[in-house]
Structure formats: structure tokens, C-alpha cells
Amino acid sequence: MTEEELACLEDIGTVRRFSDGEQLFDLGEMDYSFFAVKSGAVRILDHSHGEPREVALHEANSFAGDVDLLTGRPAVISAVAKGDCETIEVTACRIRRMLGEIPTLSDKLLDAFQLRRARLESSGFLGIRLAGSSHSKETMHLQEFFYKNKVPHTLFDTDTDAGQKLLREWGVTEKDTPVLGCGKRVVCKPSLADVAECLGICRDIPDELYDVLIVGAGPAGLAAAVYGASEGLQTLVVDRMGPGGQAGQSSRIENYMGFPSG
Ligand SMILES: Cc1cc2nc3c(=O)[nH]c(=O)nc-3n(C[C@H](O)[C@H](O)[C@H](O)COP(=O)(O)OP(=O)(O)OC[C@H]3O[C@@H](n4cnc5c(N)ncnc54)[C@H](O)[C@@H]3O)c2cc1C
């Protein structure tokens, strides 16, 4: 981050100092803050294998935070100070507002958040553990839900030794599948509502009067929602699975308006 960008963040945030090993935010924390590093360093830790493992180190003029800051979901990693460090803390709510106010900074953060999530997933991060047969309709249904809602997960196929080992570890059998390991909880044959509740991604719909209700968040529904909201209409879009529709199942679509690089 440039000196100007840090100054900008300082205007809307609070300077906070952490000593070595002190936690900035914890795994599973909701609405955790964004931290820009002024001096010292911040370690990002993955806990999905049991023992914490460093997956990134943010030094001076960098920042800690990922896409969950925008979606308001629980943190999938934790952050601790390495040595004494000075940061600028900006609350999640304020950072979301800032994205609409400072486009240059917003582009930088959005790119970094997406890249970080992709890197985390390719670094061996397990995310949510799902045990089930890769040929089962129920398992595929849960995978589609994870995929559409950008929930990092790993399938332990019960047709393999690794899958059978996990079932034994969890004390369940094949007839209980699909089984979800969610923190310390093991949930057998979960419904999508159970999964959303487990992951802390349930959203209450505010009890307000809406001008437009759009059922289905595929390309048509999302476009209608964007244009409805931009015309000042109180707009609500709901989907039984998650955003993206059929287009969300494709690895690359190159002709969708507003996404020239696919
Ligand atoms: C693999 C693949 C690749 C593709 N590639 C391209 C491409 O490159 N270019 C291109 O132009 N098109 C492509 N398409 C087609 C394109 O994705 C579709 O034309 C487009 O998604 C249709 O958009 P839609 O919003 O009308 O419907 P859908 O995408 O079908 O979205 C409907 C949404 O409504 C939700 N829904 C349905 N019923 C309910 C209910 N009762 N309650 C709540 N929610 C509900 C569904 O969950 C879904 O999210 C591709 C399709 C697929 C499957």
C-alpha cells in the first residue's frame, strides 16, 4: 500500500499495536476487522490440518484480510502478530462502505482478496471436510452448494481408504453419509439449511417492505437485482442454492457483461 492509501485508511480506522504472538482475529470470528500493517508483520495461519500452519506473512505496507470481510462470513484462517507490530484497524462494516467510496483502493483490495482465496485453496487448505461417495446425488448436492457459495471444502470419497479412515475417525458409518465435519461438530445427512447454519452463513431477511422480489440468482436474476437496486428500488434476490445459476457451474464464461476476462 502506498503512503497515501495508508493515510486514507488511518482517517477511517484506529491505530492498534500488537505484541509478538498476540491475535488480531481468530478462526471462525464473524465480522473480523481489516488490518493494514504499518510496521512489523502479521502471520496468517491455517488450522484445517489440526496444527496451525503459516500460509502468508504480511509485512509493513501490506494488509491482512480476505474475501470473508466482504461476505461477512466467519474467518477461515487466523492472524497473529510476528514481533511487535503497528496496524491500522478498520471495521468490516467500514471497509465495505469504503469500497464504494475509493475505487482505486477498492480494486486493489478486491483483486488481492480473490487471489488470496485462490492461493489458500491451492496451498493444501482443507476447509470444510465432507465424507461421502463421489457418485452419490446427496454428496454432489452439498458440493454444488459449497461451490456456489464459495465455501472451501475437501471431499473425502468414501469409496477410497482416506474416506473410510475419516468415517472411522468420526465414529460414523457409510449409511450416515454424507457427513460434514464442521469445527468440532460432525453432522450426518445435513440439509442445506443445516449446512448454512453450521457454517455461520445463514442470513436473516430484514422484515421490510420490498419493491421487487427476485426468485433465482442466476445471470437473469442478478442482472435484474443490480438494475433494480441501481434505480433505487428496495430489491431482494433469493436463491435455493446460491448465486450464479447455471453460469456458476461453468469454469469459464467469456460473454457475460461486465466481466471481459471471464
Ligand atoms: C456448463 C455451462 C456452461 C455455459 N456456458 C455458457 C457460455 O459460455 N455463454 C453463455 O452465454 N451461456 C452459457 N451457459 C448458459 C447460461 O449459463 C444460461 O443461459 C444462464 O445461466 C441462464 O440464466 P438464468 O438466470 O435465466 O437461469 P439459471 O442460470 O438457470 O438460474 C436460475 C436460478 O434460479 C434458482 N431457482 C430455480 N428455482 C428456484 C426456486 N423455486 N426458488 C429459489 N431459487 C430457484 C436456481 O437455483 C438458479 O440459481 C452455460 C451453461 C452451463 C450449464
mmCIF file of C-alpha atoms and ligand atoms in Angstrom:
data_model
loop_
_atom_site.group_PDB
_atom_site.id
_atom_site.type_symbol
_atom_site.label_atom_id
_atom_site.label_comp_id
_atom_site.label_asym_id
_atom_site.label_seq_id
_atom_site.Cartn_x
_atom_site.Cartn_y
_atom_site.Cartn_z
ATOM 1 C CA MET A 1 0.000 0.000 0.000
ATOM 2 C CA THR A 2 1.189 3.499 -0.721
ATOM 3 C CA GLU A 3 1.680 6.115 1.998
ATOM 4 C CA GLU A 4 -1.427 7.922 0.655
ATOM 5 C CA GLU A 5 -3.539 4.772 0.899
ATOM 6 C CA LEU A 6 -2.367 4.131 4.459
ATOM 7 C CA ALA A 7 -3.198 7.743 5.354
ATOM 8 C CA CYS A 8 -6.652 7.248 3.848
ATOM 9 C CA LEU A 9 -7.206 4.141 5.992
ATOM 10 C CA GLU A 10 -5.921 5.924 9.078
ATOM 11 C CA ASP A 11 -8.684 8.520 8.591
ATOM 12 C CA ILE A 12 -11.391 5.854 8.833
ATOM 13 C CA GLY A 13 -9.643 3.390 11.182
ATOM 14 C CA THR A 14 -7.829 3.148 14.506
ATOM 15 C CA VAL A 15 -4.125 2.602 15.088
ATOM 16 C CA ARG A 16 -3.586 -0.600 17.115
ATOM 17 C CA ARG A 17 -0.390 -2.169 18.387
ATOM 18 C CA PHE A 18 0.092 -5.895 18.959
ATOM 19 C CA SER A 19 2.945 -7.698 20.657
ATOM 20 C CA ASP A 20 4.570 -10.891 19.383
ATOM 21 C CA GLY A 21 2.082 -13.793 19.220
ATOM 22 C CA GLU A 22 -0.949 -11.626 20.006
ATOM 23 C CA GLN A 23 -4.033 -12.453 17.954
ATOM 24 C CA LEU A 24 -5.577 -9.952 15.526
ATOM 25 C CA PHE A 25 -8.519 -12.208 14.700
ATOM 26 C CA ASP A 26 -9.401 -15.827 15.337
ATOM 27 C CA LEU A 27 -10.586 -18.734 13.238
ATOM 28 C CA GLY A 28 -14.393 -18.641 12.995
ATOM 29 C CA GLU A 29 -14.622 -14.999 14.094
ATOM 30 C CA MET A 30 -17.546 -13.170 12.477
ATOM 31 C CA ASP A 31 -17.164 -9.678 11.071
ATOM 32 C CA TYR A 32 -13.479 -9.525 11.928
ATOM 33 C CA SER A 33 -11.650 -6.297 11.064
ATOM 34 C CA PHE A 34 -9.338 -5.398 8.221
ATOM 35 C CA PHE A 35 -5.750 -4.642 9.319
ATOM 36 C CA ALA A 36 -3.197 -2.648 7.338
ATOM 37 C CA VAL A 37 0.341 -3.237 8.609
ATOM 38 C CA LYS A 38 2.345 -0.075 9.354
ATOM 39 C CA SER A 39 5.350 -1.820 10.902
ATOM 40 C CA GLY A 40 6.273 -5.346 11.969
ATOM 41 C CA ALA A 41 4.470 -8.324 10.413
ATOM 42 C CA VAL A 42 1.283 -10.392 10.657
ATOM 43 C CA ARG A 43 1.217 -14.191 10.230
ATOM 44 C CA ILE A 44 -1.814 -15.825 8.612
ATOM 45 C CA LEU A 45 -2.443 -19.326 9.974
ATOM 46 C CA ASP A 46 -4.373 -22.257 8.515
ATOM 47 C CA HIS A 47 -5.851 -24.600 11.159
ATOM 48 C CA SER A 48 -7.546 -27.055 8.818
ATOM 49 C CA HIS A 49 -4.929 -29.789 9.401
ATOM 50 C CA GLY A 50 -5.065 -29.519 13.204
ATOM 51 C CA GLU A 51 -1.727 -27.839 13.970
ATOM 52 C CA PRO A 52 -1.595 -24.158 12.855
ATOM 53 C CA ARG A 53 0.429 -23.681 9.672
ATOM 54 C CA GLU A 54 1.660 -20.330 8.317
ATOM 55 C CA VAL A 55 0.246 -19.680 4.847
ATOM 56 C CA ALA A 56 1.141 -15.996 4.445
ATOM 57 C CA LEU A 57 3.168 -13.253 6.083
ATOM 58 C CA HIS A 58 2.053 -9.647 5.681
ATOM 59 C CA GLU A 59 4.812 -7.143 6.315
ATOM 60 C CA ALA A 60 4.852 -3.323 6.504
ATOM 61 C CA ASN A 61 2.673 -1.591 3.866
ATOM 62 C CA SER A 62 0.649 -4.752 3.292
ATOM 63 C CA PHE A 63 -2.695 -5.801 4.789
ATOM 64 C CA ALA A 64 -4.449 -8.787 6.354
ATOM 65 C CA GLY A 65 -7.918 -9.762 5.218
ATOM 66 C CA ASP A 66 -9.692 -11.884 2.655
ATOM 67 C CA VAL A 67 -12.970 -12.241 0.833
ATOM 68 C CA ASP A 68 -14.891 -13.132 4.029
ATOM 69 C CA LEU A 69 -14.525 -9.491 5.050
ATOM 70 C CA LEU A 70 -16.904 -8.651 2.225
ATOM 71 C CA THR A 71 -19.347 -11.521 2.652
ATOM 72 C CA GLY A 72 -19.492 -11.175 6.453
ATOM 73 C CA ARG A 73 -18.736 -14.881 6.893
ATOM 74 C CA PRO A 74 -16.652 -16.385 9.708
ATOM 75 C CA ALA A 75 -12.863 -16.243 9.211
ATOM 76 C CA VAL A 76 -11.423 -19.468 7.741
ATOM 77 C CA ILE A 77 -7.913 -18.559 8.951
ATOM 78 C CA SER A 78 -6.493 -16.664 11.938
ATOM 79 C CA ALA A 79 -3.961 -13.824 12.180
ATOM 80 C CA VAL A 80 -1.265 -13.250 14.822
ATOM 81 C CA ALA A 81 1.462 -10.640 15.225
ATOM 82 C CA LYS A 82 5.024 -11.635 14.400
ATOM 83 C CA GLY A 83 7.184 -9.475 16.631
ATOM 84 C CA ASP A 84 5.743 -6.169 17.783
ATOM 85 C CA CYS A 85 3.617 -4.626 15.104
ATOM 86 C CA GLU A 86 1.613 -1.497 14.488
ATOM 87 C CA THR A 87 -1.547 -1.704 12.399
ATOM 88 C CA ILE A 88 -4.498 0.349 11.257
ATOM 89 C CA GLU A 89 -7.715 -1.478 12.145
ATOM 90 C CA VAL A 90 -10.780 -0.749 10.026
ATOM 91 C CA THR A 91 -14.040 -2.495 10.946
ATOM 92 C CA ALA A 92 -15.567 -4.849 8.358
ATOM 93 C CA CYS A 93 -18.619 -2.636 8.042
ATOM 94 C CA ARG A 94 -16.492 0.464 7.392
ATOM 95 C CA ILE A 95 -14.240 -1.326 4.904
ATOM 96 C CA ARG A 96 -17.324 -2.458 2.929
ATOM 97 C CA ARG A 97 -18.552 1.144 2.783
ATOM 98 C CA MET A 98 -15.096 2.363 1.801
ATOM 99 C CA LEU A 99 -15.039 0.046 -1.247
ATOM 100 C CA GLY A 100 -17.769 2.125 -2.848
ATOM 101 C CA GLU A 101 -16.098 5.416 -1.912
ATOM 102 C CA ILE A 102 -12.465 4.919 -3.026
ATOM 103 C CA PRO A 103 -12.470 2.963 -6.316
ATOM 104 C CA THR A 104 -8.658 2.716 -6.700
ATOM 105 C CA LEU A 105 -8.183 1.186 -3.264
ATOM 106 C CA SER A 106 -11.270 -0.948 -3.737
ATOM 107 C CA ASP A 107 -9.857 -2.535 -6.946
ATOM 108 C CA LYS A 108 -6.613 -3.320 -5.159
ATOM 109 C CA LEU A 109 -8.361 -4.973 -2.204
ATOM 110 C CA LEU A 110 -10.839 -6.945 -4.330
ATOM 111 C CA ASP A 111 -8.053 -8.336 -6.548
ATOM 112 C CA ALA A 112 -5.959 -9.268 -3.509
ATOM 113 C CA PHE A 113 -8.892 -10.910 -1.697
ATOM 114 C CA GLN A 114 -9.739 -13.101 -4.700
ATOM 115 C CA LEU A 115 -6.125 -14.044 -5.334
ATOM 116 C CA ARG A 116 -5.558 -14.870 -1.670
ATOM 117 C CA ARG A 117 -8.542 -17.205 -1.556
ATOM 118 C CA ALA A 118 -7.362 -18.985 -4.714
ATOM 119 C CA ARG A 119 -3.839 -19.312 -3.269
ATOM 120 C CA LEU A 120 -5.152 -20.570 0.064
ATOM 121 C CA GLU A 121 -7.222 -23.249 -1.646
ATOM 122 C CA SER A 122 -4.259 -24.401 -3.741
ATOM 123 C CA SER A 123 -1.935 -24.446 -0.707
ATOM 124 C CA GLY A 124 -3.365 -27.655 0.738
ATOM 125 C CA PHE A 125 -6.003 -25.857 2.834
ATOM 126 C CA LEU A 126 -8.751 -28.396 3.589
ATOM 127 C CA GLY A 127 -11.623 -26.118 4.579
ATOM 128 C CA ILE A 128 -14.794 -27.993 5.480
ATOM 129 C CA ARG A 129 -14.388 -31.781 5.371
ATOM 130 C CA LEU A 130 -17.133 -33.704 3.623
ATOM 131 C CA ALA A 131 -17.267 -37.517 3.644
ATOM 132 C CA GLY A 132 -19.468 -39.248 1.102
ATOM 133 C CA SER A 133 -19.407 -41.197 -2.122
ATOM 134 C CA SER A 134 -18.441 -39.077 -5.125
ATOM 135 C CA HIS A 135 -21.194 -40.968 -7.007
ATOM 136 C CA SER A 136 -23.946 -40.048 -4.546
ATOM 137 C CA LYS A 137 -26.570 -37.476 -5.511
ATOM 138 C CA GLU A 138 -26.697 -36.132 -1.936
ATOM 139 C CA THR A 139 -22.921 -35.617 -1.803
ATOM 140 C CA MET A 140 -22.948 -33.825 -5.170
ATOM 141 C CA HIS A 141 -25.811 -31.620 -3.982
ATOM 142 C CA LEU A 142 -23.723 -30.480 -0.985
ATOM 143 C CA GLN A 143 -20.686 -29.927 -3.220
ATOM 144 C CA GLU A 144 -22.752 -27.739 -5.533
ATOM 145 C CA PHE A 145 -23.894 -25.708 -2.534
ATOM 146 C CA PHE A 146 -20.271 -25.254 -1.362
ATOM 147 C CA TYR A 147 -19.124 -24.374 -4.857
ATOM 148 C CA LYS A 148 -21.874 -21.823 -5.483
ATOM 149 C CA ASN A 149 -21.370 -20.227 -2.072
ATOM 150 C CA LYS A 150 -17.571 -20.218 -2.336
ATOM 151 C CA VAL A 151 -17.125 -22.403 0.734
ATOM 152 C CA PRO A 152 -13.648 -24.020 0.672
ATOM 153 C CA HIS A 153 -14.070 -27.751 1.213
ATOM 154 C CA THR A 154 -12.459 -31.131 0.611
ATOM 155 C CA LEU A 155 -14.367 -34.265 -0.314
ATOM 156 C CA PHE A 156 -13.164 -37.479 1.316
ATOM 157 C CA ASP A 157 -14.601 -40.035 -1.071
ATOM 158 C CA THR A 158 -15.898 -42.968 0.965
ATOM 159 C CA ASP A 159 -15.046 -45.244 -1.971
ATOM 160 C CA THR A 160 -11.378 -44.635 -1.023
ATOM 161 C CA ASP A 161 -9.240 -45.567 2.009
ATOM 162 C CA ALA A 162 -8.941 -41.898 3.055
ATOM 163 C CA GLY A 163 -12.745 -41.575 3.130
ATOM 164 C CA GLN A 164 -13.186 -44.805 5.133
ATOM 165 C CA LYS A 165 -10.491 -43.659 7.586
ATOM 166 C CA LEU A 166 -12.322 -40.365 8.156
ATOM 167 C CA LEU A 167 -15.631 -42.195 8.774
ATOM 168 C CA ARG A 168 -13.893 -44.313 11.452
ATOM 169 C CA GLU A 169 -12.285 -41.192 12.967
ATOM 170 C CA TRP A 170 -15.721 -39.561 13.210
ATOM 171 C CA GLY A 171 -17.339 -42.761 14.557
ATOM 172 C CA VAL A 172 -19.946 -42.972 11.772
ATOM 173 C CA THR A 173 -20.688 -45.465 9.009
ATOM 174 C CA GLU A 174 -21.447 -45.352 5.311
ATOM 175 C CA LYS A 175 -25.190 -45.270 5.964
ATOM 176 C CA ASP A 176 -24.769 -41.916 7.783
ATOM 177 C CA THR A 177 -23.244 -40.254 4.696
ATOM 178 C CA PRO A 178 -22.885 -37.617 3.501
ATOM 179 C CA VAL A 179 -21.242 -36.418 6.716
ATOM 180 C CA LEU A 180 -19.919 -32.947 7.342
ATOM 181 C CA GLY A 181 -17.114 -32.032 9.755
ATOM 182 C CA CYS A 182 -17.802 -28.507 10.861
ATOM 183 C CA GLY A 183 -15.357 -27.349 13.553
ATOM 184 C CA LYS A 184 -15.820 -29.865 16.372
ATOM 185 C CA ARG A 185 -19.268 -30.904 15.131
ATOM 186 C CA VAL A 186 -19.981 -33.865 12.890
ATOM 187 C CA VAL A 187 -23.325 -33.626 11.096
ATOM 188 C CA CYS A 188 -24.833 -36.638 9.298
ATOM 189 C CA LYS A 189 -27.040 -36.223 6.214
ATOM 190 C CA PRO A 190 -27.317 -32.444 6.647
ATOM 191 C CA SER A 191 -29.948 -30.409 4.820
ATOM 192 C CA LEU A 192 -28.761 -27.224 3.081
ATOM 193 C CA ALA A 193 -30.276 -25.245 5.968
ATOM 194 C CA ASP A 194 -28.232 -27.364 8.450
ATOM 195 C CA VAL A 195 -25.091 -26.707 6.424
ATOM 196 C CA ALA A 196 -25.691 -22.953 6.245
ATOM 197 C CA GLU A 197 -26.346 -22.874 9.984
ATOM 198 C CA CYS A 198 -23.207 -24.926 10.705
ATOM 199 C CA LEU A 199 -21.048 -22.625 8.603
ATOM 200 C CA GLY A 200 -22.496 -19.450 10.080
ATOM 201 C CA ILE A 201 -23.630 -18.240 6.661
ATOM 202 C CA CYS A 202 -27.387 -18.016 7.357
ATOM 203 C CA ARG A 203 -28.834 -14.599 6.671
ATOM 204 C CA ASP A 204 -31.958 -13.188 8.268
ATOM 205 C CA ILE A 205 -34.118 -11.342 5.773
ATOM 206 C CA PRO A 206 -34.844 -7.897 7.239
ATOM 207 C CA ASP A 207 -38.556 -7.510 7.927
ATOM 208 C CA GLU A 208 -39.073 -4.648 5.468
ATOM 209 C CA LEU A 209 -41.334 -3.838 2.570
ATOM 210 C CA TYR A 210 -39.617 -4.612 -0.765
ATOM 211 C CA ASP A 211 -40.435 -3.102 -4.153
ATOM 212 C CA VAL A 212 -39.083 -6.117 -6.045
ATOM 213 C CA LEU A 213 -38.563 -9.742 -5.055
ATOM 214 C CA ILE A 214 -36.457 -11.772 -7.482
ATOM 215 C CA VAL A 215 -36.520 -15.553 -7.138
ATOM 216 C CA GLY A 216 -33.363 -17.070 -8.645
ATOM 217 C CA ALA A 217 -29.853 -15.595 -8.543
ATOM 218 C CA GLY A 218 -28.674 -16.809 -11.955
ATOM 219 C CA PRO A 219 -27.439 -14.273 -14.540
ATOM 220 C CA ALA A 220 -31.011 -13.077 -15.241
ATOM 221 C CA GLY A 221 -31.903 -12.637 -11.560
ATOM 222 C CA LEU A 222 -28.597 -10.962 -10.684
ATOM 223 C CA ALA A 223 -28.868 -8.534 -13.615
ATOM 224 C CA ALA A 224 -32.439 -7.668 -12.601
ATOM 225 C CA ALA A 225 -31.314 -7.162 -8.990
ATOM 226 C CA VAL A 226 -28.403 -4.882 -9.934
ATOM 227 C CA TYR A 227 -30.574 -2.721 -12.190
ATOM 228 C CA GLY A 228 -33.486 -2.684 -9.730
ATOM 229 C CA ALA A 229 -31.227 -1.579 -6.874
ATOM 230 C CA SER A 230 -29.402 0.971 -9.042
ATOM 231 C CA GLU A 231 -32.785 2.535 -9.836
ATOM 232 C CA GLY A 232 -33.327 2.967 -6.112
ATOM 233 C CA LEU A 233 -35.829 0.127 -5.699
ATOM 234 C CA GLN A 234 -35.761 -1.837 -2.451
ATOM 235 C CA THR A 235 -34.699 -5.148 -4.004
ATOM 236 C CA LEU A 236 -34.420 -8.648 -2.577
ATOM 237 C CA VAL A 237 -32.955 -11.583 -4.505
ATOM 238 C CA VAL A 238 -33.216 -15.131 -3.131
ATOM 239 C CA ASP A 239 -31.963 -18.462 -4.423
ATOM 240 C CA ARG A 240 -32.478 -22.009 -3.188
ATOM 241 C CA MET A 241 -28.815 -22.891 -3.783
ATOM 242 C CA GLY A 242 -26.595 -19.803 -4.043
ATOM 243 C CA PRO A 243 -25.690 -17.173 -6.608
ATOM 244 C CA GLY A 244 -24.558 -17.948 -10.165
ATOM 245 C CA GLY A 245 -27.242 -20.251 -11.571
ATOM 246 C CA GLN A 246 -26.106 -22.486 -14.433
ATOM 247 C CA ALA A 247 -23.371 -19.986 -15.284
ATOM 248 C CA GLY A 248 -21.863 -20.683 -11.857
ATOM 249 C CA GLN A 249 -21.268 -24.282 -12.921
ATOM 250 C CA SER A 250 -19.063 -23.337 -15.844
ATOM 251 C CA SER A 251 -15.327 -22.982 -15.298
ATOM 252 C CA ARG A 252 -15.198 -20.057 -17.731
ATOM 253 C CA ILE A 253 -17.797 -17.829 -19.387
ATOM 254 C CA GLU A 254 -16.411 -15.148 -21.659
ATOM 255 C CA ASN A 255 -19.506 -13.330 -22.875
ATOM 256 C CA TYR A 256 -21.043 -12.043 -19.616
ATOM 257 C CA MET A 257 -21.397 -8.261 -19.482
ATOM 258 C CA GLY A 258 -19.003 -6.543 -17.113
ATOM 259 C CA PHE A 259 -16.557 -9.472 -16.882
ATOM 260 C CA PRO A 260 -14.403 -9.109 -20.022
ATOM 261 C CA SER A 261 -11.739 -11.525 -18.776
ATOM 262 C CA GLY A 262 -14.287 -14.253 -17.972
HETATM 263 C C1 LIG B 1 -21.634 -25.657 -18.013
HETATM 264 C C2 LIG B 1 -22.361 -24.479 -18.642
HETATM 265 C C3 LIG B 1 -21.638 -23.583 -19.425
HETATM 266 C C4 LIG B 1 -22.283 -22.487 -20.021
HETATM 267 N N1 LIG B 1 -21.551 -21.610 -20.768
HETATM 268 C C5 LIG B 1 -22.146 -20.523 -21.318
HETATM 269 C C6 LIG B 1 -21.377 -19.545 -22.045
HETATM 270 O O1 LIG B 1 -20.168 -19.662 -22.189
HETATM 271 N N2 LIG B 1 -22.038 -18.479 -22.542
HETATM 272 C C7 LIG B 1 -23.394 -18.303 -22.384
HETATM 273 O O2 LIG B 1 -23.936 -17.312 -22.867
HETATM 274 N N3 LIG B 1 -24.138 -19.204 -21.700
HETATM 275 C C8 LIG B 1 -23.555 -20.298 -21.165
HETATM 276 N N4 LIG B 1 -24.307 -21.218 -20.469
HETATM 277 C C9 LIG B 1 -25.747 -20.992 -20.353
HETATM 278 C C10 LIG B 1 -26.031 -19.952 -19.281
HETATM 279 O O3 LIG B 1 -25.351 -20.300 -18.089
HETATM 280 C C11 LIG B 1 -27.549 -19.867 -19.051
HETATM 281 O O4 LIG B 1 -28.152 -19.443 -20.241
HETATM 282 C C12 LIG B 1 -27.857 -18.880 -17.947
HETATM 283 O O5 LIG B 1 -27.272 -19.299 -16.722
HETATM 284 C C13 LIG B 1 -29.373 -18.740 -17.751
HETATM 285 O O6 LIG B 1 -29.552 -17.777 -16.747
HETATM 286 P P1 LIG B 1 -30.886 -17.653 -15.909
HETATM 287 O O7 LIG B 1 -30.622 -16.656 -14.827
HETATM 288 O O8 LIG B 1 -32.019 -17.409 -16.829
HETATM 289 O O9 LIG B 1 -31.190 -19.097 -15.279
HETATM 290 P P2 LIG B 1 -30.272 -20.055 -14.391
HETATM 291 O O10 LIG B 1 -28.822 -19.825 -14.641
HETATM 292 O O11 LIG B 1 -30.818 -21.425 -14.609
HETATM 293 O O12 LIG B 1 -30.588 -19.593 -12.896
HETATM 294 C C14 LIG B 1 -31.798 -19.900 -12.248
HETATM 295 C C15 LIG B 1 -31.569 -19.775 -10.739
HETATM 296 O O13 LIG B 1 -32.829 -19.889 -10.084
HETATM 297 C C16 LIG B 1 -32.702 -20.703 -8.932
HETATM 298 N N5 LIG B 1 -34.023 -21.270 -8.680
HETATM 299 C C17 LIG B 1 -34.750 -22.047 -9.502
HETATM 300 N N6 LIG B 1 -35.918 -22.348 -8.909
HETATM 301 C C18 LIG B 1 -35.922 -21.742 -7.692
HETATM 302 C C19 LIG B 1 -36.861 -21.685 -6.619
HETATM 303 N N7 LIG B 1 -38.036 -22.314 -6.688
HETATM 304 N N8 LIG B 1 -36.539 -20.973 -5.514
HETATM 305 C C20 LIG B 1 -35.340 -20.330 -5.436
HETATM 306 N N9 LIG B 1 -34.420 -20.344 -6.428
HETATM 307 C C21 LIG B 1 -34.707 -21.047 -7.541
HETATM 308 C C22 LIG B 1 -31.648 -21.730 -9.311
HETATM 309 O O14 LIG B 1 -31.015 -22.261 -8.152
HETATM 310 C C23 LIG B 1 -30.687 -20.889 -10.169
HETATM 311 O O15 LIG B 1 -29.656 -20.307 -9.380
HETATM 312 C C24 LIG B 1 -23.692 -22.306 -19.852
HETATM 313 C C25 LIG B 1 -24.408 -23.217 -19.057
HETATM 314 C C26 LIG B 1 -23.763 -24.287 -18.444
HETATM 315 C C27 LIG B 1 -24.550 -25.254 -17.572
#
